[in-house]
Amino acid sequence: MSEPATPWTRADPTLARGVPDETPRRERAAAGTPLYVHLPFCAAKCHYCDFFSVPAEGHDRAAMIAAILREAELFAPRAPRTVFFGGGTPSLLSIAELTMLLDGLDRITGFRGAALEVTAECNPESLDRDKARAFLDLGVRRLSIGFQSLHDDVLKLFGRVHGVDDSFRAFEAARAAGVQELNVDLIYAVPGQTAEAWSTDLTRVLRLGSEHLSAYNLTFEEDTVFRRWLEQGRLAKSPEDVELDLFELTRELTRAHGLEAYEISNFARAGHACEHNLNYWRNGEYLGIGPSAVSKQGTRRLGNVKAIGAYARRIQETGNALHWEEDPPASTRLAESWWLGLRLAEGVSAREAAERARFEGDDSAARKLAGELEEQGLLERQEDRLRLSARGLPLGDWVAKRFLDTLS
Amino acid sequence: MDTQFIRNFCIIAHIDHGKSTLADRLIELTGTVQKREMRAQMLDSMDLERERGITIKASAVTIWHTYKGQKYELNLIDTPGHVDFNYEVQKALQACEGALLLVDASQGVEAQTVANAYLAVEAGLEVLPVVNKVDLPHARPDAACEEIENSIGIDASDALRVSAKSGIGVMELLDRLVERIPPPKGDPNAPLRCLIFDAVYNEFRGIIVYMRVVEGTLKEREITHMLGTDKVYEAVEIGRFTPEMKRTGSLSPGEVGYFISNIKNLGDVRIGDTMTIHKGPKVEMLPGYRPPMHMVYADFYPTNTGDFESLREALETLSLSDSSFSFEAVTSEALGFGFRCGFLGLLHMEIVQERLEREHDIDMIQTAPTVTYRIRLENGEEREIHSPGQLPTSDKYAQILEPYARVNILTPTEFIGNVMTIASDHRGTYVRQEHLSPTRVQLVYDIPLAELIYDFFDKLKSSTRGYGTLNYEISGFKESDLVKLRILVNTKEVDALTCIVHKDQAEFRGRSAIKKMRKEIPRHLFEIALQAAIDGRIIARETISALRKDVTAKCYGGDVTRKRKLLEKQKEGKRRMRQIGNVDIPQKAFLAVLGGDDEEGDKK
């Protein structure tokens, strides 16, 4: 692509004023709290991606690992229930670097013996059999592989550095190494994509027999190359009816292959849903470490600085790299608990939503709205639990806005 | 101070001709305000005034000037330049003996300046012509003087030539002021008579009354009586504007200042009223102001129906400092309880709406402005129609009449053709034209006021590259071939969207209105049909398709805050919406029947 890539760092939209004495503070996470580790290195920035990452070359990766371990020493929970290595591209680290990171983290948290689920995100160009074996040896039992597309021209449009063959090779390598929990990431509703083309691609991936699949409708996030291209008219969003067709097709095909649609964009065989992510949708607490990582403690969300230099320096100097925090009002928290909980097939009950939000007042407005939405056919009820209906699923944000609107 | 050493004056000028700059320079050169405390547009205290670069309300400042060894008190009453605020100008003129007619040396005389200068001449003021910006390269002061003489008919041979920006000629101007403007008359020992020319509401101090002492002397602690409202208040604090309020304890004849008495009841103070001493000798009331003529009406409805009372309070507070708009409670089938408000013009309407939202934090829906129509019934009876919804079906009346405006347009001669074209497009009738100078011409047309409101002013600006200016006054009512254009949302008629239009334009207006509404109304979970109808006939239809997909694909722990804020931002727009049936209609859609940014306009 002739276009310069997205800036590797960008302003934090949730940014709080960074005056030292206003720096947010966090407690050490309670034992068992889910742990997220952000590894900010990528081979190249994908054009649709708005996560924080920097080029792998030219940065002191060892120093970053040391900083992350230092932050873990200060804040990471003992015996986290789940651990998730995201980024960035964790698989891009060398086996030596991974060993340093994971041995260190196990020494601090004891995750290898305690965690139910330990996941690392991988990209095809940096996942081979040795790397997969190393992950297993180091305590990572679940790998998530970013296929994204089954077309080399689309991968190129996405700004990715691997080909379609690399994706399949990486998958087979992971299996051959003995990885028993595998996820594949795909993106659909790419400009020009037809239902037929998506059906062919998705079926091909489903035949691989992964335990888990994430399929995302392409989103033109703010501050990405894709967003700029969209605004310049170089890319077009798929028409709404096409997006809706693809969304429904995805649910049908995954079901036919034995995967349950347990969230808007996530599909798994029975017992293989991602526990770490389920906790987000259940609005649970978690601890994030690494640059840009977000934590939820009590009713607050806190985010680390989105810059690797500042992150490493602040961790070294003060042990605190937090850059923003928010403590939304109870009504907003309640709306959030509904919004997130409704994304799940398991749904959410009014009582759970209030508990998760630590909402102690009168929640009859939320219950009344849920009732109205149920009458409209957007929600469906199983005993005391509500979830988005087949009609409501593709309108999840519309429903979320109703909750935010009504409650705050 | 002896009245012979007092001069009260105002400045008449068109927007951008340098009035606020000249006021700033007068304040600065006389040392009224220390230079370090100077800020641009000292007198424009409302945020809205600074932002828009216009003066909305009259305000006042006292400056001191020494002439031939004698110290003079000069009271500058600031006046707005826009035609919509003629009423404010009138108030200011009542408090003055003289006016500076400020004309930009490169722009020449503008239509609104002419109108305000006439008001000053009528009020018997000494008018001093002043040509500003003489140091600019394109200045043509001789032509400007010629235009002053030809358009206003006053001698401009000795007009002062100044640059308010650099200060050239400003000291001479101060001297000229003292020489030429007569001192106020008024006996300090006569029974007190003060003219109330303005008032503002202060949360802590109550109503602050702006006044000019005409006769007698007003001192603190005296008990005063406002004759018009028949209210009695003690003068708790008396002072002058420097331009900040400065307590002086008393005011003598000719002096302009303020009066504070912790007045909380908004109805107790009326602009134009006369204040005297309670239980003092009987005095004649001063001539008040001509009541303003409301030619533009629009309805305001609170976004939340529960805010009706707060909207009423806000309107009452605002009407204190802007007595020139009217309001009365109305009920709309579609929008519930609200207020029909009368305005002097379109800009006035916008200003009132913005002030309500900014100063009173009221969210409201405003309907498209409409003019006052008259219908004549078969039995000869005449009725006024302030709202298109009130217009009965055509078989119920014999004639419908609409207000016409006599419009004076001043434009460079090269744009005469363009102006004539838009005037005839807007159903204008040619009256006459006059050449003010070789390069400037005055065109006079009779144009229906409704056309002026629709988009005439915008079109005039764009077709004269911004050089054309206009001023108008209502010339009367004429019979017209008018029809009622109704808008239906999902087959339900929305009374707040009904308008009265000329038969020949009805189809076009109907089409363009629903096209605009289609862009403004957000998609709903169901299809929305928009229809325009004349009498019983549907003339246009647009459809807003149902929203079928709206869901965030990726939402993990690091995303929640940001995604929630995105959702909140989307719903922010919902604040200024009203639900009609089950359709949410945003404010902008209610103005769709107005001209302006339609597709035709976009092409320009």
Coordinates of C-alpha atoms in Angstrom, one line a residue, chain B residues 18 30 85 89-90 95 100 142 162 167 193 205 225 267-269 274 307 342 354 367 372 387-388 396 464 531:
Chain B
G18 CA -16.1 49.2 13.3
T30 CA -9.9 58.5 27.4
F85 CA -32.9 44.9 16.7
V89 CA -31.9 50.9 18.7
Q90 CA -35.0 52.9 19.5
A95 CA -31.5 58.1 25.9
L100 CA -22.3 59.1 15.4
D142 CA -15.4 60.8 -0.7
V162 CA -11.0 58.3 11.3
G167 CA -6.8 55.7 16.6
R193 CA -38.3 61.5 35.9
R205 CA -28.9 41.2 42.9
H225 CA -42.2 54.6 42.0
G267 CA -43.2 41.7 35.8
D268 CA -42.4 44.7 38.0
V269 CA -40.0 46.3 35.5
T274 CA -41.0 56.2 33.8
D307 CA -40.1 21.1 31.4
G342 CA -43.5 36.5 18.2
E354 CA -29.8 30.4 21.6
T367 CA -41.1 24.9 14.7
T372 CA -48.9 36.4 10.3
S387 CA -49.9 29.5 13.1
P388 CA -50.5 27.6 9.9
K396 CA -64.3 28.4 5.2
T464 CA -24.0 39.6 -4.4
Q531 CA -45.8 12.5 2.8

